[in-house]
Amino acid sequence: MPILVPELLEVIRVAWMPADGSLNGPMVDRLMFWNLIALSVIAVAGHLWLAFAMLRRRAASRSVPAAVRWVLLVGFCAMYAWMALTAQRLWAANRFAGPSLTAMHVEVVGEQFQWYFRYPGPDATFGITRPELVNAAAGNPLGIDPRDPNGKDDIVSSVLVLPVGREVDLQLRSLDVIHGFFIPGMRLKQNTVPGLVLHIHFTPVVPGTYPILCSQVCGAGHARMQARLEVVSPADYEAWLANRERVRAEESGQ
Amino acid sequence: MKKMLSRIFTTDHRALGILYLYLALAAVAVGTVLSLLMRFHRVWPDAVIPFFGVMKPEDYLALVTMHGTLMVFFVLTTAPQSGFANLVLPEQIGARGMAFPRINATAFWLSVLAFLVLISGAHIKGGAAISGWTSYPPFSALPAAGPGQGLGMDLWLLSVGIFCVAAWLSAVNMLATILSGRRAGMTWSRLPMTVWGWLVASILTLLVFAVLLAAAVLLFSDRHFGSSFFIPMGDMIDGRMVGHGDGSPLLWLHLFWFFGHPEVYISVLPGMGLATSLFANFSRRRVAGYRMMAGMLVAIGLLGLGVWGHHMFVSGMNPYAGTAFGMVTMAIAVPSTVEVIGWLATLWGGGLRFQTPMLFALGFLSFFIVGGLTGPLLAQPALDAYLHNTFFVVAHFHLVMGMAAVFSVFAGIYYWFPLMTGRMMNETLGKLHFWISLIAAYGTFLPMHFAGLAGEPRHYDRLAGPVTSFPTLIPVERGITYSAFLLAAAQCIFLWNVFVSARRGRVAETNPWQATTLEWSDTEGPTRVEREAYEYELPSGEGGFHPQWESVGKEE
């Protein structure tokens, strides 16, 4: 037993989500906080009720009047309605509307057991990909069609680098099985499904490095399917992009 | 020998009930050992485990898959539903026996077969399936997707398929028995609440296991007959193109969760019915709002058929569908709340009798409240989008589906033990078992909420990854593991108690709990039932009760 005590104290200390770095994150956090507070209070109240009933030795003849039960029920229904409505508003804001027209575009591709990030390059258009051209050993892990001029300037990275403060539209694909694209620090999660192209959008606002995880079991390497999101200043982002473009141009020039 | 065979291959429903409990016991024992191996590995990932060696990632995933499948199908579906209903259902409704005794016995032996097939998966080359109990394709559709996804996955599918047939046959028998076997006067409003639980769970079983069977057949066909229900065009595995048709992985998710969500209610509805009965019995009161309570069990079952999409908010399903499923899911909180308020109202007056079955029923209620309350939180797509597939969800369903249902099973075993053996279980050991289990279960599953909030995904064989290793969670993980071992150790008290009490326990008098329902009658009972299920303390006051085998004319 004595070994357990410090462990339990530690549990209480580490009780919250990792620091948020996205524009919409604080709303998620606030909602999560109030939900957890409300639900914890109810759980405690329920147990106090239970404890009171258990400690009452002599049976009271009168039970709880039906009116009290109805009032409680109506109160709970009001809470559920509040939860449903507030959460739906946030969900709608994040998912119903598309990104703004000025959002930048990055493609996310999941594969056992890594993430690839493709930038469209100066032409702002992704080249066509074909599964039969996928050949990671030959430097074409996504199967970009060399005959498509739009694909000539595409950049494929294993790190997701984004400029701070700019909205980004991610288009997510998977080459093989279902993966889960999860950035806890951006409060962002979306499965990548083979055969589907899915979109999510968000705005990183705090520079820093954030882990990207796989949240859908996808094979023996599931726990190692991680990548980094680096949110940098716009100038650093431009410099990084320019460097990647130069490297790409050199490689294709040979 | 012949006598022994006829005892094993019996069509006697009571014997079958006990056999089902043995099956569940075997499954829960294996499932628990697997979970302890997982907990051990998460805390000491590089340790050499006796008889196992160093655990590889695929071993861990195979453990998760087997643990989930065993617990959901062979423990939570068999014990509360088939086990207890076989034990007492015909007596409770005053039936002569089961409607289809042979179908009933067939269902049990098919369950055993399914269990053996599943277990055999661990002993073959390549090992057991590793895609989790939900087996999402294309991962589960392609043998090349990982170790264990070849023969191991086939055996998993075969096992699940056989189990579907077994559950279906069992449900047909239960449903027919409840509908046609009730004694004269056993009207809907006189049914014990357990029967309502089994009724709704049987209807759900009938509807949703059929869908799971169909889905399993389609997946099997994708694996072996070249169809592509679930494999999309151009799908690659291991650098090889395998997708040739135009299948949709999301189709599996829809089919699976159309089964998977009601399955939660199949495992917990019988427990809700039993808890209602026990609260009435051990508080010597009528059930507060019987009609409402029974109606809400039905409402939970009906609504439960329309909420499967809340497992799919971030699956790639249309976000508008997420809204719709979120709303329906929130709606299911209402009948659940009615049930909890009803129980609390029944208990409010105090004067409770704290025998072991009652303690476990109260434990069920505690878990149902704590685990259930995170349901409305997870029903909100905006919040679930963060918590989906994290340990928060693991905590949620282990409390509300796992622990609540398991505690209701314990309550049932302590309660009906006299019917099974003619003896009472030891109260002191029972109370010890209860308190240690309660504390250790909370110690195991409450901290998982925090791991989930910290963003730790499920199915990670170790915390240390290439980018993040959740350093703050290591002490939490350790605490969970210690607690899980304590929880498992406490079950030894239970096993000891069962073993000793069955042979040397106090001999039970007739109707030891002073219950009102018909299974406790020592006679055939009246030809016509004239009383409601829970006539406690009426009309004579203190401690009085009128069992259902008493006729109304015979007032004492």
PDB file of C-alpha atoms in Angstrom, chain A residues 26 28 40 89 130 137 147 152 188 219 246 251 253:
ATOM      1  CA  PRO A  26      -9.310  27.298 -26.251  1.00  0.00           C
ATOM      2  CA  VAL A  28     -12.585  23.026 -26.993  1.00  0.00           C
ATOM      3  CA  SER A  40     -17.845  15.482 -11.631  1.00  0.00           C
ATOM      4  CA  ARG A  89     -22.018  24.867 -32.478  1.00  0.00           C
ATOM      5  CA  ARG A 130      -1.173   6.807 -59.059  1.00  0.00           C
ATOM      6  CA  ALA A 137      12.926   3.323 -52.577  1.00  0.00           C
ATOM      7  CA  ARG A 147       3.933  13.180 -66.621  1.00  0.00           C
ATOM      8  CA  LYS A 152       6.844  18.717 -60.893  1.00  0.00           C
ATOM      9  CA  LEU A 188      -7.273  17.845 -34.027  1.00  0.00           C
ATOM     10  CA  GLY A 219      -0.449  -2.701 -37.465  1.00  0.00           C
ATOM     11  CA  ARG A 246      15.980  24.159 -54.149  1.00  0.00           C
ATOM     12  CA  GLU A 251      17.462  16.383 -57.459  1.00  0.00           C
ATOM     13  CA  GLY A 253      17.860  18.463 -62.488  1.00  0.00           C
TER      14      GLY A 253
END
